[in-house]
Amino acid sequence: MTRPKLLLPGPIDIWEETLEALSRQVLPHYGDDFNPIWLETVSMVKEIFQTENDVIIMTAPGSGALDAAVASLFEPQDKVFAVNNGPFAGRLIEILNAYNCEVIPIDGEWGLPGNVDKMRQALHHHTNVAGIAVVANDTGVGVRNPVEAYAELAREFDLPIFVDGVSAMGGYDIPVDKWGLDIAVTSSNKALETAPGLGIISVSDRAWDIINSKNKAHRGWYYDLGRWKQLIDQSPTNPYPTTQATSLIVSLHASLKRIMEKETLKGHWARYAWAQSAVRTGLRALACHPVVADDAASYTVTTFRIHEDMRSVGELRDYLIAHHGIMVANAMGSFENRILRAGHMGKAGSQEYIEPFLLGVEDFLRTVYKKDIPQGLSLEGLRETTKQ
């Protein structure tokens, strides 16, 4: 069976040079072969994050890195304000609750960006707040939250800000130092365009001061960022408490080299913006309308409503796999049975993937629902400019 093209919110299809790097013989996590790769990888991650902060790269999924960052920045009974407008916002709240934080959720409608003024009003009624938590880009609903505005709000109340950037960092401009983000978390298998398995955390000086002031009894061992900080200060070439997943580091290094040298960081963002526009324009032409308004739409995944005549999202999803070798994903939670998600990260953010996806949706509507759709109607967004 031919492997399908992945247009998923993750994992993603990765570029050939990254795949080749992933297939190389395993390196030890120290020594002259690995150390230069490690140091250059950390340097490039800092360029992506636009930060001079310490950066931790750990063997863990994105949710594992979130777990470590929550456990380290907060302690039980800390009062944390959290934006709650999507399934991954809910995931972050679950992690906060797992550490017995007192979470104050600022609820919002799924598909709409978080309401900063609503959080501001709520903050005026509370004291002893430990921080603000927000998901930058919720792939469950395909919405971007206004991280810069939340960072300004955090400064207004002199609070640390914790950003889940798992599906955001690298996909668009999020300048960590300029915006004053204390914790920013991402993973390897989204807009950094390699395989799953690495969690990445940037930690500001203020965040380190807070971490060092907290009771660490609840942190465990591996997920105590204070332990990682000690190792960073002791040995920049070996700042990890266990054997690293060196093959994943090597593949991340190859992917970041591709981004920084072949595309440039701004070119990488531009490709993601182009892919977002091409997918949304094409789906609209087929009356499969995006859920989120243009000004808040994710650059990494598009959520869209199926055509009003279609019976279920499963019909289209299964047809694309069976007849076009393309895999998209159901939405999550209350969106699950009426909305699909098409990711456009990695190779899926190229014409090689977007064109057959849109033509596959066209074919489905013509073949199954007998719609009179001209061949190529959905490709207008692709014709405007061509990437990759």
mmCIF file of C-alpha atoms in Angstrom:
data_model
loop_
_atom_site.group_PDB
_atom_site.id
_atom_site.type_symbol
_atom_site.label_atom_id
_atom_site.label_comp_id
_atom_site.label_asym_id
_atom_site.label_seq_id
_atom_site.Cartn_x
_atom_site.Cartn_y
_atom_site.Cartn_z
ATOM 1 C CA MET A 1 0.000 0.000 0.000
ATOM 2 C CA THR A 2 1.328 3.433 -0.939
ATOM 3 C CA ARG A 3 2.015 5.609 2.056
ATOM 4 C CA PRO A 4 -0.409 8.567 2.161
ATOM 5 C CA LYS A 5 0.681 12.173 2.096
ATOM 6 C CA LEU A 6 0.201 13.617 5.588
ATOM 7 C CA LEU A 7 -1.747 16.871 5.774
ATOM 8 C CA LEU A 8 -2.182 16.499 9.509
ATOM 9 C CA PRO A 9 -1.817 18.799 12.521
ATOM 10 C CA GLY A 10 1.085 16.484 13.338
ATOM 11 C CA PRO A 11 3.048 14.409 12.753
ATOM 12 C CA ILE A 12 4.185 15.721 9.407
ATOM 13 C CA ASP A 13 5.998 14.582 6.287
ATOM 14 C CA ILE A 14 9.558 15.870 6.539
ATOM 15 C CA TRP A 15 11.927 17.020 3.813
ATOM 16 C CA GLU A 16 14.365 14.579 2.243
ATOM 17 C CA GLU A 17 17.525 16.051 3.779
ATOM 18 C CA THR A 18 15.957 15.856 7.234
ATOM 19 C CA LEU A 19 14.812 12.291 6.621
ATOM 20 C CA GLU A 20 18.321 11.362 5.497
ATOM 21 C CA ALA A 21 19.795 12.854 8.667
ATOM 22 C CA LEU A 22 17.317 10.878 10.762
ATOM 23 C CA SER A 23 18.444 7.629 9.110
ATOM 24 C CA ARG A 24 22.146 7.994 9.973
ATOM 25 C CA GLN A 25 23.916 5.750 12.467
ATOM 26 C CA VAL A 26 23.324 6.776 16.104
ATOM 27 C CA LEU A 27 25.846 9.141 17.721
ATOM 28 C CA PRO A 28 26.748 9.198 21.414
ATOM 29 C CA HIS A 29 25.375 12.228 23.256
ATOM 30 C CA TYR A 30 28.860 13.653 23.849
ATOM 31 C CA GLY A 31 32.183 13.962 22.068
ATOM 32 C CA ASP A 32 33.618 15.658 19.014
ATOM 33 C CA ASP A 33 31.079 14.242 16.560
ATOM 34 C CA PHE A 34 27.981 15.314 18.461
ATOM 35 C CA ASN A 35 28.969 18.438 20.409
ATOM 36 C CA PRO A 36 29.222 20.812 17.404
ATOM 37 C CA ILE A 37 25.829 19.588 16.146
ATOM 38 C CA TRP A 38 24.321 20.183 19.582
ATOM 39 C CA LEU A 39 25.737 23.689 19.965
ATOM 40 C CA GLU A 40 24.680 24.764 16.473
ATOM 41 C CA THR A 41 21.198 23.298 17.020
ATOM 42 C CA VAL A 42 20.767 25.293 20.238
ATOM 43 C CA SER A 43 21.981 28.423 18.445
ATOM 44 C CA MET A 44 19.491 27.951 15.593
ATOM 45 C CA VAL A 45 16.631 27.256 18.013
ATOM 46 C CA LYS A 46 17.427 30.582 19.677
ATOM 47 C CA GLU A 47 17.239 32.258 16.263
ATOM 48 C CA ILE A 48 13.820 30.700 15.646
ATOM 49 C CA PHE A 49 12.635 31.850 19.081
ATOM 50 C CA GLN A 50 14.405 35.214 18.640
ATOM 51 C CA THR A 51 15.826 34.942 22.135
ATOM 52 C CA GLU A 52 18.981 35.125 24.199
ATOM 53 C CA ASN A 53 17.287 33.099 26.934
ATOM 54 C CA ASP A 54 18.430 29.659 27.963
ATOM 55 C CA VAL A 55 16.934 26.979 25.728
ATOM 56 C CA ILE A 56 16.313 23.427 26.912
ATOM 57 C CA ILE A 57 15.920 20.600 24.400
ATOM 58 C CA MET A 58 14.658 17.447 26.089
ATOM 59 C CA THR A 59 13.652 14.025 24.881
ATOM 60 C CA ALA A 60 9.892 14.349 25.324
ATOM 61 C CA PRO A 61 6.775 15.178 23.330
ATOM 62 C CA GLY A 62 5.514 18.740 23.361
ATOM 63 C CA SER A 63 3.108 17.875 26.161
ATOM 64 C CA GLY A 64 6.038 16.520 28.173
ATOM 65 C CA ALA A 65 7.864 19.830 27.797
ATOM 66 C CA LEU A 66 4.691 21.637 28.890
ATOM 67 C CA ASP A 67 4.504 19.312 31.888
ATOM 68 C CA ALA A 68 8.096 20.131 32.866
ATOM 69 C CA ALA A 69 7.608 23.867 32.425
ATOM 70 C CA VAL A 70 4.382 23.931 34.453
ATOM 71 C CA ALA A 71 5.922 21.826 37.226
ATOM 72 C CA SER A 72 8.910 24.157 37.417
ATOM 73 C CA LEU A 73 7.329 27.604 37.115
ATOM 74 C CA PHE A 74 4.353 26.892 39.372
ATOM 75 C CA GLU A 75 3.702 25.001 42.586
ATOM 76 C CA PRO A 76 0.530 23.605 44.175
ATOM 77 C CA GLN A 77 -2.075 26.247 45.054
ATOM 78 C CA ASP A 78 -0.536 28.823 42.696
ATOM 79 C CA LYS A 79 -3.272 30.869 41.075
ATOM 80 C CA VAL A 80 -2.887 30.794 37.282
ATOM 81 C CA PHE A 81 -5.091 32.592 34.754
ATOM 82 C CA ALA A 82 -5.490 30.500 31.610
ATOM 83 C CA VAL A 83 -7.080 31.266 28.244
ATOM 84 C CA ASN A 84 -9.648 28.538 27.551
ATOM 85 C CA ASN A 85 -10.856 28.615 23.944
ATOM 86 C CA GLY A 86 -9.890 25.288 22.397
ATOM 87 C CA PRO A 87 -8.963 21.668 23.073
ATOM 88 C CA PHE A 88 -5.266 22.348 23.592
ATOM 89 C CA ALA A 89 -6.105 25.216 25.912
ATOM 90 C CA GLY A 90 -8.029 22.542 27.785
ATOM 91 C CA ARG A 91 -4.942 20.294 27.689
ATOM 92 C CA LEU A 92 -2.802 23.034 29.242
ATOM 93 C CA ILE A 93 -5.407 23.549 31.953
ATOM 94 C CA GLU A 94 -5.373 19.793 32.630
ATOM 95 C CA ILE A 95 -1.605 19.945 33.145
ATOM 96 C CA LEU A 96 -1.956 22.908 35.506
ATOM 97 C CA ASN A 97 -4.646 21.040 37.421
ATOM 98 C CA ALA A 98 -2.427 17.960 37.622
ATOM 99 C CA TYR A 99 0.000 20.033 39.703
ATOM 100 C CA ASN A 100 -2.851 21.289 41.890
ATOM 101 C CA CYS A 101 -2.679 24.845 40.642
ATOM 102 C CA GLU A 102 -5.725 27.012 41.239
ATOM 103 C CA VAL A 103 -6.685 27.611 37.621
ATOM 104 C CA ILE A 104 -8.864 30.596 36.722
ATOM 105 C CA PRO A 105 -10.058 29.755 33.183
ATOM 106 C CA ILE A 106 -11.038 32.689 31.007
ATOM 107 C CA ASP A 107 -13.504 30.943 28.756
ATOM 108 C CA GLY A 108 -13.941 31.842 25.115
ATOM 109 C CA GLU A 109 -15.788 30.478 22.122
ATOM 110 C CA TRP A 110 -13.970 27.839 20.122
ATOM 111 C CA GLY A 111 -12.832 29.310 16.819
ATOM 112 C CA LEU A 112 -12.415 32.822 18.220
ATOM 113 C CA PRO A 113 -9.180 34.274 19.613
ATOM 114 C CA GLY A 114 -8.925 34.829 23.349
ATOM 115 C CA ASN A 115 -10.415 38.008 24.789
ATOM 116 C CA VAL A 116 -7.613 39.950 26.474
ATOM 117 C CA ASP A 117 -9.946 42.536 28.011
ATOM 118 C CA LYS A 118 -11.992 39.775 29.633
ATOM 119 C CA MET A 119 -8.862 38.498 31.354
ATOM 120 C CA ARG A 120 -7.857 42.030 32.343
ATOM 121 C CA GLN A 121 -11.208 42.597 34.016
ATOM 122 C CA ALA A 122 -10.931 39.304 35.891
ATOM 123 C CA LEU A 123 -7.389 40.038 37.068
ATOM 124 C CA HIS A 124 -8.603 43.192 38.813
ATOM 125 C CA HIS A 125 -10.678 40.985 41.127
ATOM 126 C CA HIS A 126 -7.834 38.702 42.231
ATOM 127 C CA THR A 127 -4.666 38.951 44.287
ATOM 128 C CA ASN A 128 -1.614 36.703 44.585
ATOM 129 C CA VAL A 129 -1.760 35.602 40.961
ATOM 130 C CA ALA A 130 1.204 33.449 39.911
ATOM 131 C CA GLY A 131 1.007 33.861 36.145
ATOM 132 C CA ILE A 132 -0.855 33.867 32.836
ATOM 133 C CA ALA A 133 -0.975 30.835 30.520
ATOM 134 C CA VAL A 134 -1.986 30.894 26.864
ATOM 135 C CA VAL A 135 -1.817 28.567 23.862
ATOM 136 C CA ALA A 136 -0.405 30.556 20.951
ATOM 137 C CA ASN A 137 -1.931 28.417 18.226
ATOM 138 C CA ASP A 138 -4.621 25.844 19.001
ATOM 139 C CA THR A 139 -4.583 23.247 16.233
ATOM 140 C CA GLY A 140 -7.741 21.656 17.613
ATOM 141 C CA VAL A 141 -9.762 24.583 16.265
ATOM 142 C CA GLY A 142 -7.210 26.308 14.023
ATOM 143 C CA VAL A 143 -7.076 29.614 15.886
ATOM 144 C CA ARG A 144 -4.203 31.932 16.819
ATOM 145 C CA ASN A 145 -4.384 33.755 20.120
ATOM 146 C CA PRO A 146 -3.004 37.310 20.482
ATOM 147 C CA VAL A 147 0.148 36.383 22.387
ATOM 148 C CA GLU A 148 1.680 39.854 22.165
ATOM 149 C CA ALA A 149 -1.412 41.393 23.775
ATOM 150 C CA TYR A 150 -1.368 38.789 26.552
ATOM 151 C CA ALA A 151 2.328 39.524 27.114
ATOM 152 C CA GLU A 152 1.505 43.225 27.445
ATOM 153 C CA LEU A 153 -1.219 42.303 29.929
ATOM 154 C CA ALA A 154 1.267 40.245 31.928
ATOM 155 C CA ARG A 155 3.609 43.240 32.117
ATOM 156 C CA GLU A 156 0.706 45.463 33.165
ATOM 157 C CA PHE A 157 0.107 43.215 36.189
ATOM 158 C CA ASP A 158 3.790 42.276 36.676
ATOM 159 C CA LEU A 159 3.134 38.594 36.057
ATOM 160 C CA PRO A 160 5.113 35.913 34.230
ATOM 161 C CA ILE A 161 3.596 34.675 30.989
ATOM 162 C CA PHE A 162 3.649 31.016 29.974
ATOM 163 C CA VAL A 163 3.157 30.302 26.253
ATOM 164 C CA ASP A 164 2.331 26.937 24.723
ATOM 165 C CA GLY A 165 3.869 27.450 21.300
ATOM 166 C CA VAL A 166 3.960 23.772 20.348
ATOM 167 C CA SER A 167 2.342 24.318 16.940
ATOM 168 C CA ALA A 168 3.382 27.951 16.592
ATOM 169 C CA MET A 169 7.125 28.469 17.006
ATOM 170 C CA GLY A 170 8.713 28.578 13.575
ATOM 171 C CA GLY A 171 5.381 28.889 11.804
ATOM 172 C CA TYR A 172 5.137 32.647 12.185
ATOM 173 C CA ASP A 173 6.804 35.580 13.919
ATOM 174 C CA ILE A 174 6.806 35.152 17.725
ATOM 175 C CA PRO A 175 9.750 37.205 19.058
ATOM 176 C CA VAL A 176 10.264 35.818 22.553
ATOM 177 C CA ASP A 177 12.567 38.524 23.902
ATOM 178 C CA LYS A 178 10.799 41.458 22.257
ATOM 179 C CA TRP A 179 7.454 40.368 23.682
ATOM 180 C CA GLY A 180 8.928 39.357 27.029
ATOM 181 C CA LEU A 181 7.751 35.741 27.052
ATOM 182 C CA ASP A 182 8.978 34.046 30.221
ATOM 183 C CA ILE A 183 8.287 30.473 29.161
ATOM 184 C CA ALA A 184 7.794 29.426 25.534
ATOM 185 C CA VAL A 185 7.426 25.758 24.642
ATOM 186 C CA THR A 186 7.464 23.951 21.316
ATOM 187 C CA SER A 187 8.161 20.521 19.865
ATOM 188 C CA SER A 188 10.152 19.108 16.982
ATOM 189 C CA ASN A 189 7.301 17.721 14.881
ATOM 190 C CA LYS A 190 5.365 20.845 13.937
ATOM 191 C CA ALA A 191 6.766 23.971 12.267
ATOM 192 C CA LEU A 192 10.354 22.941 13.039
ATOM 193 C CA GLU A 193 9.655 20.148 10.562
ATOM 194 C CA THR A 194 11.183 16.964 11.879
ATOM 195 C CA ALA A 195 10.063 13.798 13.668
ATOM 196 C CA PRO A 196 8.250 13.724 17.030
ATOM 197 C CA GLY A 197 10.184 13.291 20.251
ATOM 198 C CA LEU A 198 11.852 16.563 21.243
ATOM 199 C CA GLY A 199 10.342 19.153 23.566
ATOM 200 C CA ILE A 200 11.921 22.613 23.518
ATOM 201 C CA ILE A 201 11.593 25.277 26.217
ATOM 202 C CA SER A 202 12.965 28.813 26.433
ATOM 203 C CA VAL A 203 13.263 30.200 29.957
ATOM 204 C CA SER A 204 13.729 33.891 30.772
ATOM 205 C CA ASP A 205 15.900 35.190 33.611
ATOM 206 C CA ARG A 206 12.762 36.156 35.507
ATOM 207 C CA ALA A 207 11.377 32.664 35.045
ATOM 208 C CA TRP A 208 14.601 31.194 36.454
ATOM 209 C CA ASP A 209 14.303 33.441 39.515
ATOM 210 C CA ILE A 210 10.737 32.215 40.041
ATOM 211 C CA ILE A 211 11.691 28.580 39.462
ATOM 212 C CA ASN A 212 14.508 28.827 41.998
ATOM 213 C CA SER A 213 12.159 30.366 44.575
ATOM 214 C CA LYS A 214 9.546 27.606 44.336
ATOM 215 C CA ASN A 215 9.152 24.416 46.319
ATOM 216 C CA LYS A 216 10.388 21.676 43.997
ATOM 217 C CA ALA A 217 9.123 18.622 45.881
ATOM 218 C CA HIS A 218 6.352 18.068 43.305
ATOM 219 C CA ARG A 219 8.576 18.276 40.217
ATOM 220 C CA GLY A 220 10.028 14.823 40.119
ATOM 221 C CA TRP A 221 13.525 14.372 38.733
ATOM 222 C CA TYR A 222 13.659 14.563 34.927
ATOM 223 C CA TYR A 223 11.080 17.338 34.598
ATOM 224 C CA ASP A 224 12.735 19.675 37.109
ATOM 225 C CA LEU A 225 14.032 22.500 34.919
ATOM 226 C CA GLY A 226 16.204 23.660 37.810
ATOM 227 C CA ARG A 227 18.247 20.490 37.338
ATOM 228 C CA TRP A 228 18.648 21.277 33.627
ATOM 229 C CA LYS A 229 19.763 24.829 34.457
ATOM 230 C CA GLN A 230 22.529 23.522 36.711
ATOM 231 C CA LEU A 231 23.792 21.380 33.860
ATOM 232 C CA ILE A 232 23.570 24.252 31.338
ATOM 233 C CA ASP A 233 25.777 26.343 33.611
ATOM 234 C CA GLN A 234 28.207 23.475 34.242
ATOM 235 C CA SER A 235 28.627 22.226 30.675
ATOM 236 C CA PRO A 236 27.033 23.894 27.630
ATOM 237 C CA THR A 237 27.975 20.896 25.466
ATOM 238 C CA ASN A 238 26.355 18.319 27.774
ATOM 239 C CA PRO A 239 23.461 20.102 29.512
ATOM 240 C CA TYR A 240 21.141 17.147 29.954
ATOM 241 C CA PRO A 241 20.677 14.683 32.822
ATOM 242 C CA THR A 242 20.225 11.548 30.675
ATOM 243 C CA THR A 243 21.154 10.128 27.292
ATOM 244 C CA GLN A 244 19.735 12.400 24.602
ATOM 245 C CA ALA A 245 17.814 11.188 21.549
ATOM 246 C CA THR A 246 20.783 12.076 19.386
ATOM 247 C CA SER A 247 19.239 10.952 16.105
ATOM 248 C CA LEU A 248 16.366 13.370 16.679
ATOM 249 C CA ILE A 249 18.838 16.147 17.491
ATOM 250 C CA VAL A 250 20.735 15.401 14.271
ATOM 251 C CA SER A 251 17.505 15.534 12.265
ATOM 252 C CA LEU A 252 16.412 18.755 13.993
ATOM 253 C CA HIS A 253 19.810 20.221 13.155
ATOM 254 C CA ALA A 254 19.344 19.296 9.485
ATOM 255 C CA SER A 255 15.844 20.747 9.411
ATOM 256 C CA LEU A 256 16.884 24.025 11.022
ATOM 257 C CA LYS A 257 19.843 24.326 8.635
ATOM 258 C CA ARG A 258 17.397 23.933 5.773
ATOM 259 C CA ILE A 259 15.118 26.606 7.204
ATOM 260 C CA MET A 260 17.845 29.104 8.026
ATOM 261 C CA GLU A 261 20.027 28.622 4.936
ATOM 262 C CA LYS A 262 17.747 27.434 2.134
ATOM 263 C CA GLU A 263 14.579 29.354 3.022
ATOM 264 C CA THR A 264 15.700 31.934 5.627
ATOM 265 C CA LEU A 265 13.484 32.411 8.659
ATOM 266 C CA LYS A 266 11.383 35.109 6.995
ATOM 267 C CA GLY A 267 11.084 32.946 3.890
ATOM 268 C CA HIS A 268 9.906 30.065 6.066
ATOM 269 C CA TRP A 269 7.202 32.253 7.615
ATOM 270 C CA ALA A 270 6.251 33.475 4.134
ATOM 271 C CA ARG A 271 5.795 29.900 2.875
ATOM 272 C CA TYR A 272 3.529 29.120 5.808
ATOM 273 C CA ALA A 273 1.479 32.249 5.163
ATOM 274 C CA TRP A 274 1.240 31.332 1.477
ATOM 275 C CA ALA A 275 0.153 27.767 2.302
ATOM 276 C CA GLN A 276 -2.503 29.036 4.701
ATOM 277 C CA SER A 277 -3.879 31.397 2.065
ATOM 278 C CA ALA A 278 -3.808 28.794 -0.724
ATOM 279 C CA VAL A 279 -5.677 26.216 1.351
ATOM 280 C CA ARG A 280 -8.283 28.656 2.639
ATOM 281 C CA THR A 281 -8.879 30.202 -0.800
ATOM 282 C CA GLY A 282 -9.225 26.788 -2.420
ATOM 283 C CA LEU A 283 -11.634 25.436 0.178
ATOM 284 C CA ARG A 284 -13.805 28.541 -0.006
ATOM 285 C CA ALA A 285 -14.101 28.060 -3.769
ATOM 286 C CA LEU A 286 -15.607 24.629 -3.027
ATOM 287 C CA ALA A 287 -18.027 25.910 -0.358
ATOM 288 C CA CYS A 288 -16.003 24.167 2.355
ATOM 289 C CA HIS A 289 -15.566 27.266 4.461
ATOM 290 C CA PRO A 290 -12.804 27.788 7.025
ATOM 291 C CA VAL A 291 -14.001 27.990 10.620
ATOM 292 C CA VAL A 292 -11.748 30.807 11.797
ATOM 293 C CA ALA A 293 -11.692 34.365 10.448
ATOM 294 C CA ASP A 294 -8.664 35.324 8.371
ATOM 295 C CA ASP A 295 -7.174 37.649 10.996
ATOM 296 C CA ALA A 296 -7.038 34.894 13.643
ATOM 297 C CA ALA A 297 -6.450 31.834 11.457
ATOM 298 C CA SER A 298 -3.635 29.421 12.214
ATOM 299 C CA TYR A 299 -0.667 29.426 9.854
ATOM 300 C CA THR A 300 -0.049 25.726 10.479
ATOM 301 C CA VAL A 301 -3.476 24.052 10.245
ATOM 302 C CA THR A 302 -6.817 24.983 8.688
ATOM 303 C CA THR A 303 -10.121 23.850 10.158
ATOM 304 C CA PHE A 304 -12.974 23.824 7.663
ATOM 305 C CA ARG A 305 -16.643 22.972 7.525
ATOM 306 C CA ILE A 306 -17.662 20.320 5.050
ATOM 307 C CA HIS A 307 -19.954 21.268 2.149
ATOM 308 C CA GLU A 308 -23.532 21.693 3.384
ATOM 309 C CA ASP A 309 -24.746 18.769 1.244
ATOM 310 C CA MET A 310 -22.233 16.308 2.689
ATOM 311 C CA ARG A 311 -23.461 13.751 5.206
ATOM 312 C CA SER A 312 -20.352 13.442 7.391
ATOM 313 C CA VAL A 313 -16.729 14.476 7.690
ATOM 314 C CA GLY A 314 -15.745 10.809 7.568
ATOM 315 C CA GLU A 315 -16.923 10.516 3.965
ATOM 316 C CA LEU A 316 -14.440 13.081 2.713
ATOM 317 C CA ARG A 317 -11.625 11.978 5.006
ATOM 318 C CA ASP A 318 -11.947 8.343 3.908
ATOM 319 C CA TYR A 319 -12.324 9.257 0.215
ATOM 320 C CA LEU A 320 -9.133 11.308 0.264
ATOM 321 C CA ILE A 321 -7.192 8.402 1.746
ATOM 322 C CA ALA A 322 -8.684 5.732 -0.524
ATOM 323 C CA HIS A 323 -8.651 7.613 -3.838
ATOM 324 C CA HIS A 324 -5.922 10.242 -3.500
ATOM 325 C CA GLY A 325 -3.545 8.955 -0.830
ATOM 326 C CA ILE A 326 -4.031 12.041 1.318
ATOM 327 C CA MET A 327 -4.606 12.013 5.070
ATOM 328 C CA VAL A 328 -6.388 14.834 6.881
ATOM 329 C CA ALA A 329 -7.741 14.778 10.432
ATOM 330 C CA ASN A 330 -11.012 15.107 12.232
ATOM 331 C CA ALA A 331 -11.391 18.118 14.476
ATOM 332 C CA MET A 332 -11.574 17.666 18.244
ATOM 333 C CA GLY A 333 -14.174 17.873 20.979
ATOM 334 C CA SER A 334 -17.440 19.528 20.005
ATOM 335 C CA PHE A 335 -16.060 20.136 16.478
ATOM 336 C CA GLU A 336 -15.233 16.483 15.841
ATOM 337 C CA ASN A 337 -18.183 15.357 13.707
ATOM 338 C CA ARG A 338 -18.662 18.415 11.517
ATOM 339 C CA ILE A 339 -15.230 19.876 10.853
ATOM 340 C CA LEU A 340 -11.982 18.606 9.323
ATOM 341 C CA ARG A 341 -8.423 19.781 9.838
ATOM 342 C CA ALA A 342 -5.807 20.090 7.099
ATOM 343 C CA GLY A 343 -2.261 20.683 8.280
ATOM 344 C CA HIS A 344 0.207 22.604 6.138
ATOM 345 C CA MET A 345 3.512 22.141 7.935
ATOM 346 C CA GLY A 346 6.635 20.548 6.525
ATOM 347 C CA LYS A 347 6.134 19.167 3.025
ATOM 348 C CA ALA A 348 2.387 19.721 3.400
ATOM 349 C CA GLY A 349 3.125 23.437 3.109
ATOM 350 C CA SER A 350 4.128 23.010 -0.538
ATOM 351 C CA GLN A 351 2.355 22.910 -3.895
ATOM 352 C CA GLU A 352 3.295 19.218 -4.148
ATOM 353 C CA TYR A 353 0.841 18.515 -1.315
ATOM 354 C CA ILE A 354 -1.702 21.323 -1.387
ATOM 355 C CA GLU A 355 -2.632 20.930 -5.068
ATOM 356 C CA PRO A 356 -3.562 17.216 -4.868
ATOM 357 C CA PHE A 357 -5.432 17.844 -1.621
ATOM 358 C CA LEU A 358 -7.628 20.527 -3.179
ATOM 359 C CA LEU A 359 -8.113 18.529 -6.376
ATOM 360 C CA GLY A 360 -9.069 15.549 -4.221
ATOM 361 C CA VAL A 361 -11.800 17.564 -2.510
ATOM 362 C CA GLU A 362 -13.008 18.686 -5.951
ATOM 363 C CA ASP A 363 -13.058 15.090 -7.174
ATOM 364 C CA PHE A 364 -15.016 13.956 -4.120
ATOM 365 C CA LEU A 365 -17.697 16.595 -4.634
ATOM 366 C CA ARG A 366 -17.987 15.789 -8.358
ATOM 367 C CA THR A 367 -17.954 12.007 -7.968
ATOM 368 C CA VAL A 368 -19.965 11.430 -4.799
ATOM 369 C CA TYR A 369 -22.282 14.448 -4.802
ATOM 370 C CA LYS A 370 -22.390 15.162 -8.569
ATOM 371 C CA LYS A 371 -21.419 18.794 -8.142
ATOM 372 C CA ASP A 372 -20.737 20.746 -11.312
ATOM 373 C CA ILE A 373 -17.270 21.946 -10.394
ATOM 374 C CA PRO A 374 -14.789 22.962 -13.110
ATOM 375 C CA GLN A 375 -11.476 21.137 -12.919
ATOM 376 C CA GLY A 376 -8.979 23.263 -10.997
ATOM 377 C CA LEU A 377 -11.513 25.698 -9.541
ATOM 378 C CA SER A 378 -9.840 25.413 -6.142
ATOM 379 C CA LEU A 379 -6.335 26.230 -7.364
ATOM 380 C CA GLU A 380 -6.658 29.998 -7.654
ATOM 381 C CA GLY A 381 -4.657 30.534 -4.472
ATOM 382 C CA LEU A 382 -1.892 28.339 -5.835
ATOM 383 C CA ARG A 383 -1.746 30.219 -9.117
ATOM 384 C CA GLU A 384 -1.225 33.575 -7.413
ATOM 385 C CA THR A 385 2.235 32.531 -6.325
ATOM 386 C CA THR A 386 4.116 29.261 -6.232
ATOM 387 C CA LYS A 387 6.249 28.056 -3.334
ATOM 388 C CA GLN A 388 8.499 25.003 -3.344
#
